[in-house]
Amino acid sequence: MINISAGIDIGGTNTSIGLVDTTGQILIKENIATPTHGNIKIYIDKIHSTINDLLIKCQLSVDNLLGIGIGAPNANYYTGCIEEAPNLSFKGIVPLVELLKEKFPTKETIILTNDANAAAMGEMIFGGAKGMQNFVMVTLGTGVGSGLIVNGQLVYGHDGFAGECGHTVLVPNGRMCGCGINGHLETYCSATGIKRTAFELLAYYNAFESILANYSYSELSSKIIYEAATDNDFIALKVFEKTGQWLGKSLADTVHHLSPEAIILFGGPMAAGDLIIKPTKESMEQFLLPVFKNKVEIFCSKLPAGDAATLGASALVINELNT
Amino acid sequence: MINISAGIDIGGTNTSIGLVDTTGQILIKENIATPTHGNIKIYIDKIHSTINDLLIKCQLSVDNLLGIGIGAPNANYYTGCIEEAPNLSFKGIVPLVELLKEKFPTKETIILTNDANAAAMGEMIFGGAKGMQNFVMVTLGTGVGSGLIVNGQLVYGHDGFAGECGHTVLVPNGRMCGCGINGHLETYCSATGIKRTAFELLAYYNAFESILANYSYSELSSKIIYEAATDNDFIALKVFEKTGQWLGKSLADTVHHLSPEAIILFGGPMAAGDLIIKPTKESMEQFLLPVFKNKVEIFCSKLPAGDAATLGASALVINELNT
């Protein structure tokens, strides 16, 4: 019998649902809308029917399903709830795992965690961290997320919310963070942080000659900055250099906590490849204690960007059954 | 039959060896000199004979010995070696566990780790962290050490050296650290850091009226500063306030990594009690994300200061046998 797991990635706009075999092949995948006017019951019905449809399309049944893994913002592994997610229309505490268990009463293994943790698990089970017992996943998106693996296990902390490395202080009294505190890593090294850096540098250099000088703050994106960098735009190149310097400095602090074997970076800005990875490595090494120097690998996620969330969510199931 | 473990704490000057029962009672304890002209063979012989003497004095034999736990600077749990310890006369890599196994061939459980990790384990098995699965131990001494417990296990990282929170950057371009990098937590919040703060504040306030103005840099100690603080010396009070503010800020970053249930502080400066704990808590709370606020306890080690190292080392044995 073919064993598969369902991987669900809940985003602000779309929910992706895929069926994944135990080797990490996605058999089938479909997107449904994440409701904008949160009726959770209808949404759960839709997830339920979509999984059943996908199973039928693959000539499989619920018997083939090992379990369901879900990556979502503000998700709590311990409680199985999404808690006060600012970017979802479901307010308060949503007992997602409980609601799905009602739909799949024969399935013991229904697991919820936040997106960065799911990404870390995907990397450990199917990606570049296979066989690693201690590594750190950092996701650079609208914010900076992180998933920490220690002794082969995700670090959830006592309440399920560990891994908020994006909200460690990088520059005391620095840029205002969405959380209200100044100078967090995420204000410098998220996709948004990269844009902020571009604007600061345009102002600093009074850089009329940069292609980036033609964009408004609303228009500019890290993708535009990356494209400018590949055209050797001075400001754009400088943006990635500075981003890497900041990121590396912050990663050194994380290494001093956890001494991971590797740090894996994921997200849109990683399209810039060595433009960001090289200064990140150099900066991290500069701030490491001798005992950690030249030991910690830094590389981009080895999972295809479009499939990483699905693979990560389904990896939660594989991991749970393996332990 | 009474089961006991031997706890060995290796310091720069003294090595303390104690026999501890499974409830954390120290039956007997003795200090021997840590050699200053490192003949490791003689030292191991001395440890061996001391353990045997202590067993005899308690009318016990090697059969009663569950195992041996050792806390030491620059100790690597994975390899059982002390590696390049700057404050010990044994240079290079010393295979301490292997050498002790030759002396105690019937004992499987001989465990070496660094002092802060041993302190964390002591707290988990015998002290204030009983029953906790996720907490952080911070030791404030000549430096700042830390032992991290995640999912009930010590965090060693991939190479055995995790937990160097004392060497995370607190003040970019701040005070020079012994490791050569600027602004590390340890330069502000170790016992030495506290003295440095006193000197900065004396200079800042031009504070003739402080009792601390009568001490040279060589003479001043965190103990003198604490005594001045209990006499309401303005500078001394300010020193602990600032130390707590710095420590709390740094601890917030650690909480954002690991979301521990508690942070336990240990070391000479903790004699100041609420003078340092209160500003530490306030500062940490100020820098925490809402999801972590008012959840993380901060308190002093619950183990008697003089026995903590022995208990910590012996707790390594209990923990290993329990898992």
XYZ file of C-alpha atoms in Angstrom:
646
model
C 0.000 0.000 0.000
C 1.238 3.484 -0.858
C 1.656 5.639 2.224
C 1.177 9.356 1.761
C 0.758 12.364 3.978
C -1.218 15.520 3.357
C 0.682 18.797 3.649
C -1.347 21.947 4.207
C 0.196 25.404 4.035
C -2.080 28.160 5.263
C -1.202 31.621 3.991
C -3.031 34.921 4.239
C -4.546 34.526 0.758
C -4.137 30.910 -0.344
C -4.157 27.543 1.327
C -2.149 24.940 -0.511
C -2.991 21.282 -0.003
C -0.797 18.519 -1.378
C -0.367 14.781 -1.117
C 3.234 13.717 -0.612
C 4.742 10.250 -0.590
C 7.338 9.191 1.969
C 10.231 10.021 -0.371
C 9.113 13.640 -0.745
C 7.421 13.364 -4.160
C 4.334 15.554 -4.416
C 1.675 13.434 -6.111
C -0.844 16.218 -6.498
C -1.397 19.701 -5.144
C -4.234 22.213 -5.149
C -4.802 25.731 -3.893
C -7.971 26.876 -2.205
C -8.735 30.373 -0.971
C -8.008 31.152 2.665
C -11.295 32.777 3.709
C -11.211 36.536 4.157
C -14.388 36.553 6.207
C -13.587 33.800 8.567
C -16.216 31.090 8.663
C -14.004 28.367 10.042
C -16.593 25.603 9.612
C -16.911 26.139 5.852
C -13.122 26.361 5.568
C -12.603 23.063 7.389
C -15.285 21.430 5.193
C -13.404 22.707 2.153
C -10.060 21.336 3.381
C -11.753 18.010 4.113
C -13.389 17.733 0.695
C -10.209 18.860 -1.094
C -8.122 16.160 0.582
C -10.752 13.568 -0.340
C -10.883 14.813 -3.951
C -7.100 14.701 -4.242
C -7.028 11.163 -2.837
C -9.633 10.038 -5.381
C -7.728 11.691 -8.242
C -4.661 9.672 -7.213
C -6.785 6.510 -6.917
C -6.093 6.448 -3.192
C -8.294 6.457 -0.119
C -8.146 7.781 3.411
C -6.536 4.450 4.360
C -3.408 5.514 2.494
C -3.173 8.679 4.561
C -0.515 8.517 7.297
C -1.586 11.849 8.664
C -1.964 15.551 8.026
C 0.645 18.230 8.622
C -0.204 21.917 8.683
C 2.041 24.971 8.548
C 0.345 28.236 9.490
C 1.133 31.623 10.978
C 0.851 31.904 14.779
C 0.352 28.170 15.067
C 0.929 26.401 18.348
C 2.173 22.816 18.121
C 1.229 21.964 21.697
C -2.382 23.141 21.576
C -3.043 22.497 17.877
C -4.492 25.996 17.667
C -3.865 29.055 15.528
C -3.678 31.863 18.053
C -4.475 35.497 17.252
C -2.978 35.475 13.759
C -2.931 39.077 12.527
C -2.947 38.090 8.831
C -5.823 35.610 8.972
C -9.510 36.419 9.229
C -10.059 33.841 11.984
C -9.801 35.827 15.161
C -8.992 34.545 18.609
C -7.972 30.929 19.122
C -8.858 28.464 16.371
C -8.590 24.766 17.384
C -7.571 23.650 13.908
C -6.277 20.200 14.833
C -9.394 19.363 16.833
C -11.666 20.461 13.995
C -9.716 18.377 11.465
C -9.758 15.361 13.752
C -13.559 15.497 13.678
C -13.347 15.199 9.897
C -10.667 12.492 9.917
C -11.552 10.512 13.059
C -9.303 7.572 12.151
C -6.183 9.743 11.828
C -4.098 10.086 14.977
C -1.379 12.167 13.400
C -2.649 15.649 12.646
C 0.042 18.186 13.413
C 0.091 21.958 13.331
C 3.098 24.226 13.617
C 4.235 27.591 12.319
C 5.531 28.001 8.782
C 9.213 28.378 9.695
C 9.132 25.239 11.843
C 7.462 23.334 9.005
C 10.151 24.619 6.628
C 12.858 23.344 9.001
C 11.200 19.945 9.190
C 10.860 19.793 5.391
C 14.559 20.469 5.089
C 15.415 17.770 7.635
C 13.218 15.051 6.142
C 13.428 15.838 2.415
C 15.980 18.625 1.822
C 19.484 19.817 2.565
C 19.480 18.911 6.260
C 18.922 15.170 5.894
C 20.765 13.417 8.696
C 21.490 16.627 10.601
C 20.623 16.703 14.301
C 21.318 20.391 14.948
C 20.578 23.117 12.446
C 18.753 26.397 12.060
C 16.293 27.372 9.333
C 15.838 31.077 8.683
C 13.014 32.244 6.432
C 13.301 35.702 4.911
C 9.888 36.952 3.795
C 7.635 39.790 4.928
C 9.218 39.057 8.278
C 12.093 36.863 9.413
C 11.053 33.492 10.816
C 13.162 30.689 12.184
C 12.868 27.016 12.965
C 15.445 25.536 15.327
C 16.368 21.858 15.336
C 18.198 20.614 18.443
C 19.050 16.953 18.995
C 16.932 16.113 15.951
C 13.821 17.776 17.391
C 12.069 21.050 16.690
C 12.498 23.542 19.513
C 9.033 24.627 20.642
C 9.950 25.978 24.053
C 7.638 25.617 27.012
C 4.669 27.270 25.291
C 5.071 26.356 21.617
C 6.363 29.753 20.470
C 10.153 29.329 20.406
C 12.167 30.303 17.336
C 11.395 34.000 17.050
C 14.949 34.898 16.033
C 13.589 37.604 13.734
C 12.736 39.539 16.881
C 16.169 39.594 18.470
C 17.796 43.007 18.679
C 20.387 43.593 15.970
C 20.751 47.384 16.174
C 19.861 48.886 19.559
C 17.475 51.824 18.992
C 17.459 50.929 15.292
C 14.575 50.642 12.855
C 11.031 50.402 14.192
C 9.732 46.833 14.090
C 6.089 45.919 13.500
C 6.079 44.479 17.019
C 6.818 47.915 18.474
C 10.427 47.313 19.541
C 13.358 48.917 17.751
C 16.205 47.336 15.857
C 15.038 43.751 15.376
C 16.757 41.517 12.835
C 13.538 41.389 10.827
C 13.577 45.154 10.231
C 16.931 44.749 8.437
C 16.937 41.341 6.764
C 13.357 40.514 5.752
C 12.274 41.269 2.164
C 10.760 44.448 3.591
C 13.975 45.207 5.489
C 15.900 44.975 2.226
C 13.643 47.616 0.729
C 14.137 49.831 3.766
C 17.892 49.475 3.339
C 17.609 50.504 -0.314
C 15.763 53.657 0.682
C 18.278 54.496 3.381
C 21.151 54.018 0.953
C 19.501 56.074 -1.786
C 19.162 58.848 0.762
C 22.684 58.367 2.114
C 24.422 58.424 -1.282
C 21.925 60.865 -2.873
C 22.021 58.236 -5.609
C 20.254 59.703 -8.667
C 22.121 57.346 -10.971
C 20.688 54.175 -9.387
C 17.797 52.568 -11.223
C 16.182 52.231 -7.801
C 15.843 56.023 -7.640
C 12.916 55.675 -10.066
C 10.705 53.691 -7.707
C 8.386 54.890 -4.992
C 8.463 53.154 -1.623
C 5.183 51.435 -2.522
C 6.542 50.232 -5.852
C 9.942 48.939 -4.764
C 10.389 45.250 -3.938
C 13.321 43.003 -3.071
C 12.853 41.420 -6.519
C 13.423 44.771 -8.258
C 16.490 45.330 -6.094
C 17.817 41.883 -7.003
C 17.309 42.564 -10.716
C 19.121 45.879 -10.368
C 21.968 44.102 -8.579
C 22.380 41.659 -11.477
C 22.767 44.779 -13.671
C 25.548 45.944 -11.335
C 23.535 48.792 -9.869
C 25.761 50.212 -7.116
C 22.992 50.803 -4.582
C 21.399 47.413 -5.197
C 24.716 45.616 -4.741
C 25.352 47.597 -1.575
C 21.894 46.631 -0.268
C 22.683 42.918 -0.446
C 26.150 43.444 0.994
C 24.735 45.292 3.999
C 21.880 42.807 4.398
C 24.388 39.972 4.517
C 26.564 41.819 7.023
C 23.596 42.329 9.326
C 22.300 38.798 8.890
C 25.715 37.245 9.542
C 26.171 39.251 12.716
C 22.816 38.093 14.029
C 23.442 34.479 13.009
C 26.660 34.519 15.046
C 24.528 35.128 18.149
C 22.316 32.188 17.205
C 25.381 29.987 16.673
C 26.643 31.010 20.115
C 23.354 29.775 21.556
C 22.939 26.526 19.642
C 26.129 25.608 17.768
C 24.266 24.257 14.748
C 25.888 22.234 11.986
C 24.277 24.437 9.348
C 22.135 27.488 8.813
C 19.705 27.172 5.931
C 18.232 30.287 4.375
C 14.899 30.364 2.579
C 12.732 33.014 0.928
C 12.479 35.476 -1.938
C 15.689 37.413 -1.170
C 17.719 34.198 -1.493
C 17.266 34.505 -5.265
C 20.248 36.853 -4.936
C 22.374 33.797 -4.089
C 26.005 34.635 -3.438
C 25.280 38.371 -3.466
C 23.747 37.834 -0.040
C 25.265 34.518 1.107
C 28.884 35.622 0.715
C 28.678 38.728 2.963
C 26.501 36.752 5.393
C 29.181 34.080 5.789
C 32.002 36.602 6.068
C 30.169 38.636 8.669
C 29.143 35.599 10.707
C 32.699 34.257 10.772
C 33.977 37.628 11.917
C 31.697 37.534 14.955
C 32.171 33.876 15.925
C 34.260 32.659 18.836
C 37.325 30.729 17.602
C 35.761 27.413 18.674
C 32.925 27.908 16.148
C 34.878 29.370 13.238
C 34.776 27.587 9.855
C 32.438 24.928 11.202
C 28.952 26.202 10.376
C 27.681 25.834 6.828
C 25.341 28.464 5.381
C 23.337 27.548 2.298
C 20.001 28.085 0.542
C 17.134 25.684 1.054
C 17.483 22.611 -1.147
C 13.723 22.342 -1.649
C 11.998 23.869 -4.693
C 10.626 27.229 -3.514
C 7.088 26.518 -4.744
C 6.897 23.129 -3.034
C 8.787 23.816 0.185
C 5.722 24.687 2.260
C 3.817 21.562 1.151
C 6.842 19.361 1.736
C 7.491 20.981 5.106
C 3.928 20.418 6.285
C 3.907 16.784 5.183
C 7.350 16.234 6.733
C 5.779 16.978 10.123
C 3.820 13.738 9.735
C 6.818 11.651 8.661
C 8.847 13.010 11.571
C 6.100 12.324 14.117
C 5.736 8.735 12.937
C 9.504 8.198 12.964
C 9.926 9.314 16.586
C 22.161 -0.944 48.416
C 22.821 2.788 48.534
C 23.342 4.274 45.080
C 25.601 7.295 44.877
C 27.304 9.239 42.156
C 30.588 11.095 42.260
C 30.518 14.743 41.272
C 33.790 16.351 40.229
C 34.139 20.076 39.671
C 37.405 21.107 38.061
C 38.376 24.726 38.619
C 41.569 26.591 37.845
C 42.880 26.180 41.414
C 40.818 23.496 43.132
C 39.111 20.313 42.144
C 36.179 19.412 44.333
C 35.114 15.775 44.566
C 31.924 14.744 46.322
C 29.722 11.713 46.758
C 26.045 12.457 46.289
C 23.039 10.228 46.840
C 20.130 10.121 44.406
C 18.138 12.678 46.408
C 20.893 15.291 46.140
C 22.400 14.856 49.627
C 26.162 15.292 49.624
C 27.537 12.481 51.816
C 31.108 13.710 51.773
C 33.225 16.154 49.836
C 36.930 16.922 49.502
C 39.052 19.413 47.632
C 42.301 18.534 45.912
C 44.586 20.928 44.083
C 44.168 21.250 40.335
C 47.779 20.853 39.149
C 49.497 24.009 38.007
C 52.200 22.110 36.141
C 50.005 19.690 34.340
C 51.000 16.066 34.858
C 47.667 14.587 33.905
C 48.600 11.042 34.972
C 49.322 12.048 38.563
C 46.139 14.136 38.622
C 43.998 11.231 37.424
C 45.649 8.947 40.011
C 44.783 11.519 42.666
C 41.142 11.739 41.566
C 40.964 7.943 41.548
C 42.426 7.543 45.030
C 40.290 10.389 46.418
C 37.067 8.795 45.178
C 38.145 5.472 46.698
C 39.052 7.141 50.011
C 35.709 8.936 50.132
C 33.861 5.686 49.420
C 35.717 3.948 52.249
C 35.014 6.819 54.655
C 31.297 6.378 53.899
C 31.601 2.601 54.291
C 30.768 2.195 50.613
C 32.546 0.557 47.710
C 32.871 1.108 43.987
C 29.809 -1.125 43.598
C 27.693 1.659 45.091
C 28.911 4.087 42.451
C 26.375 4.729 39.678
C 28.860 6.794 37.768
C 31.043 9.887 37.717
C 30.032 13.335 36.494
C 32.566 16.054 35.796
C 32.103 19.770 35.240
C 35.116 21.558 33.781
C 36.001 24.554 31.654
C 36.194 23.948 27.882
C 34.805 20.458 28.327
C 33.264 18.617 25.413
C 30.458 16.193 26.247
C 30.679 14.343 22.940
C 34.410 13.629 23.011
C 34.869 13.432 26.790
C 37.839 15.767 26.415
C 38.880 19.069 27.899
C 39.953 21.107 24.883
C 42.451 23.969 25.036
C 41.310 25.327 28.405
C 43.088 28.650 28.928
C 42.809 28.490 32.741
C 44.105 24.940 33.203
C 47.700 23.798 32.984
C 46.784 20.820 30.775
C 47.368 22.051 27.275
C 45.861 20.688 24.099
C 43.201 18.013 24.210
C 42.904 15.994 27.431
C 40.825 12.771 27.115
C 39.570 12.961 30.682
C 36.711 10.479 30.358
C 38.922 7.867 28.690
C 41.579 8.241 31.394
C 39.006 7.881 34.167
C 37.442 4.845 32.479
C 40.818 3.137 32.706
C 40.687 3.694 36.478
C 37.030 2.692 36.824
C 36.681 -0.013 34.154
C 33.335 -1.264 35.497
C 31.692 2.162 35.261
C 29.878 2.890 32.010
C 28.597 6.284 33.043
C 31.442 8.774 33.192
C 30.292 12.113 31.837
C 32.095 15.352 31.209
C 30.559 18.698 30.350
C 31.267 22.355 30.940
C 30.509 24.018 34.260
C 27.448 25.957 33.134
C 25.890 22.837 31.620
C 26.560 20.937 34.842
C 24.956 23.784 36.801
C 21.855 23.566 34.585
C 21.638 19.822 35.115
C 22.050 20.241 38.872
C 19.166 22.676 38.873
C 16.982 20.309 36.845
C 17.655 17.208 38.933
C 18.043 18.679 42.426
C 17.195 22.393 42.355
C 14.679 24.982 41.228
C 14.056 23.529 37.771
C 12.739 20.126 38.876
C 10.144 19.003 36.356
C 10.971 21.731 33.845
C 11.584 20.691 30.242
C 12.735 24.055 28.898
C 14.838 26.488 30.868
C 18.052 28.476 30.733
C 20.804 28.614 33.332
C 23.041 31.675 33.306
C 26.183 31.717 35.426
C 27.704 35.090 36.263
C 31.347 34.704 37.281
C 34.625 35.821 35.759
C 32.721 35.348 32.518
C 29.089 34.652 31.694
C 28.277 31.011 30.989
C 25.018 29.383 30.074
C 23.432 25.959 30.012
C 20.355 25.513 27.851
C 17.751 22.825 28.475
C 15.390 22.081 25.584
C 12.841 19.258 25.683
C 14.429 18.080 28.924
C 17.878 17.713 27.361
C 21.032 19.785 27.509
C 21.737 21.594 24.259
C 25.236 20.619 23.113
C 24.924 21.578 19.461
C 26.625 19.593 16.732
C 30.099 19.879 18.266
C 29.483 19.984 22.011
C 30.071 23.723 22.450
C 26.562 25.217 22.411
C 25.434 27.601 25.135
C 27.929 30.435 24.770
C 25.307 33.116 25.420
C 27.923 35.201 27.231
C 29.464 35.853 23.833
C 26.413 37.263 22.090
C 26.643 40.928 21.161
C 24.806 43.194 23.587
C 26.321 46.569 22.672
C 27.661 46.787 19.098
C 31.196 48.240 19.225
C 30.961 48.168 23.010
C 33.466 46.968 25.610
C 36.372 44.782 24.504
C 35.772 41.130 25.349
C 38.527 38.691 26.288
C 37.672 36.792 23.093
C 38.616 39.808 20.989
C 35.125 40.854 19.872
C 33.437 43.994 21.179
C 30.287 44.379 23.200
C 29.578 40.845 24.396
C 27.120 40.255 27.237
C 29.966 38.951 29.384
C 31.796 42.298 29.250
C 28.760 43.912 30.924
C 27.182 41.326 33.210
C 29.953 39.075 34.537
C 31.434 39.854 37.953
C 34.235 41.577 36.036
C 31.723 43.416 33.879
C 30.071 44.760 37.020
C 33.417 46.208 38.109
C 33.904 47.761 34.688
C 30.471 49.370 34.997
C 31.402 50.799 38.402
C 34.497 52.412 36.928
C 32.576 53.844 33.995
C 29.939 55.282 36.319
C 32.532 56.752 38.713
C 34.037 58.478 35.715
C 30.662 59.529 34.297
C 29.348 61.056 37.526
C 32.766 62.237 38.754
C 31.564 60.554 41.931
C 33.951 61.519 44.745
C 31.283 60.828 47.354
C 30.934 57.142 46.465
C 32.770 54.702 48.703
C 33.852 52.995 45.497
C 35.971 56.050 44.637
C 38.482 54.770 47.227
C 39.339 51.554 45.391
C 41.816 50.939 42.613
C 40.741 48.871 39.624
C 42.805 45.969 41.001
C 41.195 46.227 44.415
C 37.552 46.567 43.433
C 35.329 43.479 43.292
C 31.640 42.832 42.716
C 31.443 41.898 46.419
C 32.662 45.357 47.474
C 30.145 46.922 45.089
C 27.364 44.805 46.553
C 28.313 45.819 50.099
C 28.322 49.472 49.058
C 24.891 49.005 47.497
C 23.489 47.661 50.769
C 24.773 50.932 52.314
C 22.789 52.834 49.669
C 25.867 54.012 47.802
C 24.477 55.782 44.737
C 27.065 54.469 42.274
C 26.839 50.911 43.584
C 23.037 50.926 43.311
C 23.303 52.338 39.803
C 25.776 49.572 38.873
C 23.290 46.823 39.697
C 20.456 48.690 38.029
C 22.442 49.015 34.793
C 23.702 45.432 35.019
C 20.116 44.206 35.300
C 19.005 46.376 32.389
C 21.733 44.927 30.179
C 21.158 41.374 31.333
C 17.393 41.589 30.813
C 17.816 42.921 27.308
C 20.118 40.053 26.413
C 17.856 37.465 28.056
C 14.961 38.681 25.886
C 16.967 37.591 22.825
C 17.520 34.187 24.412
C 13.800 33.894 25.203
C 13.029 34.735 21.571
C 15.222 31.817 20.552
C 14.086 29.210 23.054
C 10.952 30.318 24.912
C 12.069 28.822 28.227
C 9.805 28.410 31.229
C 12.405 29.999 33.481
C 15.790 31.654 33.540
C 17.900 30.745 36.546
C 20.784 32.971 37.569
C 23.815 31.755 39.472
C 27.065 33.269 40.692
C 28.635 35.785 43.047
C 26.741 38.847 41.780
C 23.424 37.167 42.599
C 24.152 37.911 46.266
C 22.679 41.301 45.358
C 19.294 39.578 44.987
C 16.495 41.938 44.021
C 18.960 44.766 43.391
C 19.876 42.939 40.206
C 16.875 40.635 39.627
C 14.271 43.403 39.624
C 15.858 45.525 36.855
C 16.665 42.330 34.944
C 13.007 41.276 34.925
C 11.766 44.750 34.043
C 14.224 45.104 31.200
C 13.546 41.630 29.820
C 9.784 42.209 29.827
C 10.265 45.490 28.020
C 12.055 43.727 25.152
C 9.810 40.653 24.875
C 7.250 40.090 22.143
C 3.700 40.161 23.570
C 3.390 36.370 23.212
C 6.230 35.888 25.752
C 5.386 38.628 28.227
C 4.758 37.698 31.870
C 5.434 34.036 31.179
C 9.150 33.589 31.913
C 10.257 33.316 35.534
C 13.643 34.696 36.570
C 15.099 33.506 39.869
C 18.350 32.673 41.642
C 19.662 29.125 41.730
C 17.969 27.086 44.447
C 21.145 25.116 45.181
C 23.540 26.160 47.975
C 26.321 28.128 46.243
C 29.112 26.042 47.735
C 27.546 22.732 46.728
C 26.072 23.640 43.349
C 29.073 22.497 41.302
C 29.263 19.114 43.059
C 25.524 18.597 42.749
C 25.583 19.668 39.114
C 28.358 17.238 38.239
C 26.668 14.336 39.997
C 23.312 15.243 38.419
C 24.878 14.478 35.029
C 25.029 10.840 36.112
C 21.452 10.708 37.390
C 20.189 12.315 34.200
C 22.123 9.921 31.964
C 20.760 6.904 33.812
C 17.201 8.276 33.683
C 17.201 8.734 29.912
